[in-house]
Amino acid sequence: MALPSHMLFHAWLFITLHFVSSSVQRSTYLVHMNKADMPQAFSSHQHWYASTLQSLGATTTTTKPALLYSYDHAIHGFSASLSPSERIKLKELTGFISVQPDIPAYMETTHTYKFLSLNPDSGLWPASDYGKDVIIGVVDTGIWPESKSFNDDGMTDVPMRWKGECESGSSFNSSMCNRKLIGARFFNKGLIASHPGISINMNSTRDTAGHGTHTSSTASGNYVEGASFFGYGLGTARGMAPRARVAMYKALWDNGAYASDILAAIDSAINDGVDVISLSLGFGRIPLYLDPVAIASFAAVEKGIIVSVAAGNKGPDSATVQHGAPWLLTVGASATDRKFAGTLRLGNGVTIIGMSLFPENAIIQDIPLVYNDTIYDCDSTQKLSQAAKDKIVLCANTRDPTIQIFNLCESEAAGGILITDVTLFLEAGDILCPVVVLSPNSDEVETLMNYLNNNSSNHSVSMKFQQTIYGGRPAPVVSTYTSRGPSMDLPGVLKPDLIAPGSKILAAWPPNVRAAALRTGLALSSDFNLVTGTSMACPHAAGIAALLKGAHPEWSPAAIRSAMMTTATTLDNTSSYIRDMGNNYELATPLAMGAGHVDPNKALDPGLVYDTTSMDYVKFLCSMNYTEEQFLTITRSSTYDCSSSSQDLNYPSFFFAINSNDSTSSQNGMVAREFQREVTNVGDGAATYKANLTLMDGFSVSVTPDVLVFVEKYQKLTFALHMEGGLGEGKIVSYGFLTWVDDGEKHIVRSPIVATNI
Ligand SMILES: *[C@@H]1O[C@H](CO)[C@@H](O)[C@H](O)[C@H]1NC(C)=O
Ligand SMILES: *[C@@H]1O[C@H](CO)[C@@H](O)[C@H](O)[C@H]1NC(C)=O
Ligand SMILES: *[C@@H]1O[C@H](CO)[C@@H](O)[C@H](O)[C@H]1NC(C)=O
Ligand SMILES: *[C@@H]1O[C@H](CO)[C@@H](O)[C@H](O)[C@H]1NC(C)=O
Ligand SMILES: *[C@@H]1O[C@H](CO)[C@@H](O)[C@H](O)[C@H]1NC(C)=O
Ligand SMILES: *[C@@H]1O[C@H](CO)[C@@H](O)[C@H](O)[C@H]1NC(C)=O
Ligand SMILES: *[C@@H]1O[C@H](CO)[C@@H](O)[C@H](O)[C@H]1NC(C)=O
Ligand SMILES: *[C@@H]1O[C@H](CO)[C@@H](O)[C@H](O)[C@H]1NC(C)=O
Ligand SMILES: *[C@@H]1O[C@H](CO)[C@@H](O)[C@H](O)[C@H]1NC(C)=O
Ligand SMILES: CC(=O)N[C@H]1CO[C@H](CO)[C@@H](O)[C@@H]1O
């Protein structure tokens, strides 16, 4: 399915599918089983599941229930195509825990490494050997193996421990993997079971959408010189971890994506031996015990695999973030300082710079410029053709800019100047014909209007495209579309965890998938494309996590996440707090940016980490009042129990969810909460840290003790953070930061604190 390339990948729409009727109405289910209950007669879990399924089908004469996948790592259980009566009978089976319907999933560089200050001379790149032996598993739309980003120049031999495979399939030969792309598998049984008779146009790991090629090269693409999107962003492309290995698990297809296939993909990735999993996909907001990503990732994290996920593209509304599970690294998106520009030279010789992404080097020299009140809003193709045939026309921001561009491109006008402050368009809009975009009330617009108003006739303009400007300010900013907290699946944990670059990210692209289009409808091809979304932020964080894993192989997934969070920056390049494009450039709250913008070199040496074990997650789950069945669905194992429970997870952020309706917890609107935390000294040796708290509206906050004296490396010390106060009327977010600072400010360990009634 062709999506306009710069559109957000926020919804994968599956509207062209038809259900094929069959005699027995079957649907796909995910069945969670307790492996400890497997009767000894069975040699393997596959054998047990297959036999279990056979026993269900005994009464059906025509068709038998079909096994799609047996899972052993992501979950314990299987997926199968079952009739209603078979599903009911499941409950009587030995070892049965729970069943859930299969559900659809949605999808959500040359420059970003510099913006993130990664460099060959010092910091995380050299310290991690560029992620040399770290393996990143990406579950996505597949990969374009011929892309230069996946060449293996300069790569050493594949680590011996790797158990993955490079499966052959349509237009994909197992010899296409190499020392960079070390695994390629594909999963579509669930898709086919849900849509019998569907035709799979590329039955292999080959990417026909572009999304997977883009995300995997963002995480770990090799060096490619001269990469650009039609001249924009020209430079040497590389992923965050240019020497890490990538394994692609294709489970998102042109005609849909299902949990059963995604679980099979994660199951394989865990078994194959990946170190990091990058998931630029989601199921929307669903309860934790039904979310296949949350469930499968619990198993991955238990095995020391860090899982990076996209926060979602449902912003700027609050409470839209997906993936609230506390064992995930949940990543929101930022826009960086790189601007793709078009230049206007006015008839009076004055030059002004605006934004553009028009993919052609169009020659527009001294063309008449039309400024006419009746067509100023560019709402009619016909009027535009009449008044501005072969001319450049000025459109102001009274309309949806996407529609204005569409009208312009359809008309006989030669091009346009668009004045708009619609931030989503600025971050993700397509520019199909010669258009330069200016911001309202900017100096550029003032210059233009002076020219138009002072010189009453014969206005003209020249336009130049394909320019790239660095150092835009302020940067970074929180993207408009990035989903915001609080998380509805799991109140009590602040999400997203952090933000990373997501807007107009340049990365590899399949040459036969449209990268851009001209107004004539002509599709343009490119080996690199600029794409926007939290789907692009997620692999940035995955790549950085891979570098940290390379530099600190002994760190747990929670320690790696903690290092990334507590060193994230909260300031932009104007030394102000980071601002929020989705909220009128007001200061961004931690509900939008989590702990802040990822800063890889600082994460290499965080000083202290908030570590968390699987047992801690279990204790936290125990406090959630889930049923036994829901609890077992997530933990898979009866070795965990709820003999102790704690709502207080050792997380690197503090989130106080206040229910204003709950009169028992508040007196005169006053509430209090105490958080217990434990920090591990991962600095070089003895160190003394002092607590530094910012003021928080409506709350007094204190930390005891407020000095932590470590005598040696890996020592753990605990502290309590106490907060007391009230929010007052309305929907309010009050926030501040706790910062542990060591002698000489060598380490700054910052955690956001949020109290809200949203
Ligand atoms: C795969 O590629 C190798 C080397 O190019 C070739 O010898 C082999 O025949 C190919 N296999 C298939 C199934 O196309
Ligand atoms: C896709 O390929 C797999 C493995 O080569 C094969 O088992 C399956 O039948 C194929 N599916 C379709 C729909 O062609
Ligand atoms: C402005 O556009 C209208 C509608 O196309 C046209 O009738 C009118 O002559 C134009 N005015 C100028 C000053 O060009
Ligand atoms: C108007 O045009 C004249 C020359 O045609 C130029 O000298 C003058 O600067 C222009 N005024 C503005 C405000 O652009
Ligand atoms: C003409 O240009 C000058 C500056 O060059 C500006 O101050 C003035 O407002 C302009 N006049 C009109 C009518 O726009
Ligand atoms: C405007 O341009 C036209 C064609 O170039 C020319 O004939 C006309 O004299 C110009 N008018 C003014 C006021 O400069
Ligand atoms: C779980 O139930 C206990 C006892 O009813 C209650 O105090 C607690 O707030 C509940 N926890 C959650 C997360 O709902
Ligand atoms: C508080 O009560 C209002 C009105 O009954 C309800 O709409 C809202 O959802 C409640 N809020 C919470 C957080 O329970
Ligand atoms: C400590 O807090 C004060 C006041 O909030 C602030 O001015 C100062 O910069 C902080 N120091 C550090 C190292 O964060
Ligand atoms: C990310 C980035 O561009 N940071 C720069 C922002 O500007 C400050 C000072 O203006 C620089 O120090 C940063 O390097």
Tab-separated table of C-alpha atoms and ligand atoms in Angstrom, residues 370-376 382-388 391, ligand 3:
chain	number	residue	atom	x	y	z
A	370	VAL	CA	0.345	37.089	-7.438
A	371	TYR	CA	-1.001	38.514	-4.223
A	372	ASN	CA	-4.752	38.740	-4.568
A	373	ASP	CA	-7.247	38.929	-1.702
A	374	THR	CA	-9.841	36.780	-3.421
A	375	ILE	CA	-7.533	33.809	-3.789
A	376	TYR	CA	-5.467	34.463	-0.691
A	382	GLN	CA	-10.217	26.895	-10.576
A	383	LYS	CA	-9.698	30.377	-9.142
A	384	LEU	CA	-6.008	29.676	-8.750
A	385	SER	CA	-5.752	28.678	-12.416
A	386	GLN	CA	-7.549	31.865	-13.479
A	387	ALA	CA	-5.624	34.332	-11.365
A	388	ALA	CA	-2.214	32.708	-11.227
A	391	LYS	CA	2.630	32.459	-11.789
B	3	LIG	C1	-8.000	38.591	-8.206
B	3	LIG	O1	-8.629	37.358	-8.547
B	3	LIG	C2	-9.944	37.516	-9.022
B	3	LIG	C3	-10.545	36.142	-9.185
B	3	LIG	O2	-9.745	35.323	-9.971
B	3	LIG	C4	-9.914	38.334	-10.344
B	3	LIG	O3	-11.224	38.512	-10.778
B	3	LIG	C5	-9.240	39.672	-10.066
B	3	LIG	O4	-9.082	40.361	-11.259
B	3	LIG	C6	-7.914	39.498	-9.425
B	3	LIG	N1	-7.381	40.779	-9.002
B	3	LIG	C7	-6.171	41.178	-9.303
B	3	LIG	C8	-5.770	42.509	-8.777
B	3	LIG	O5	-5.392	40.496	-9.971
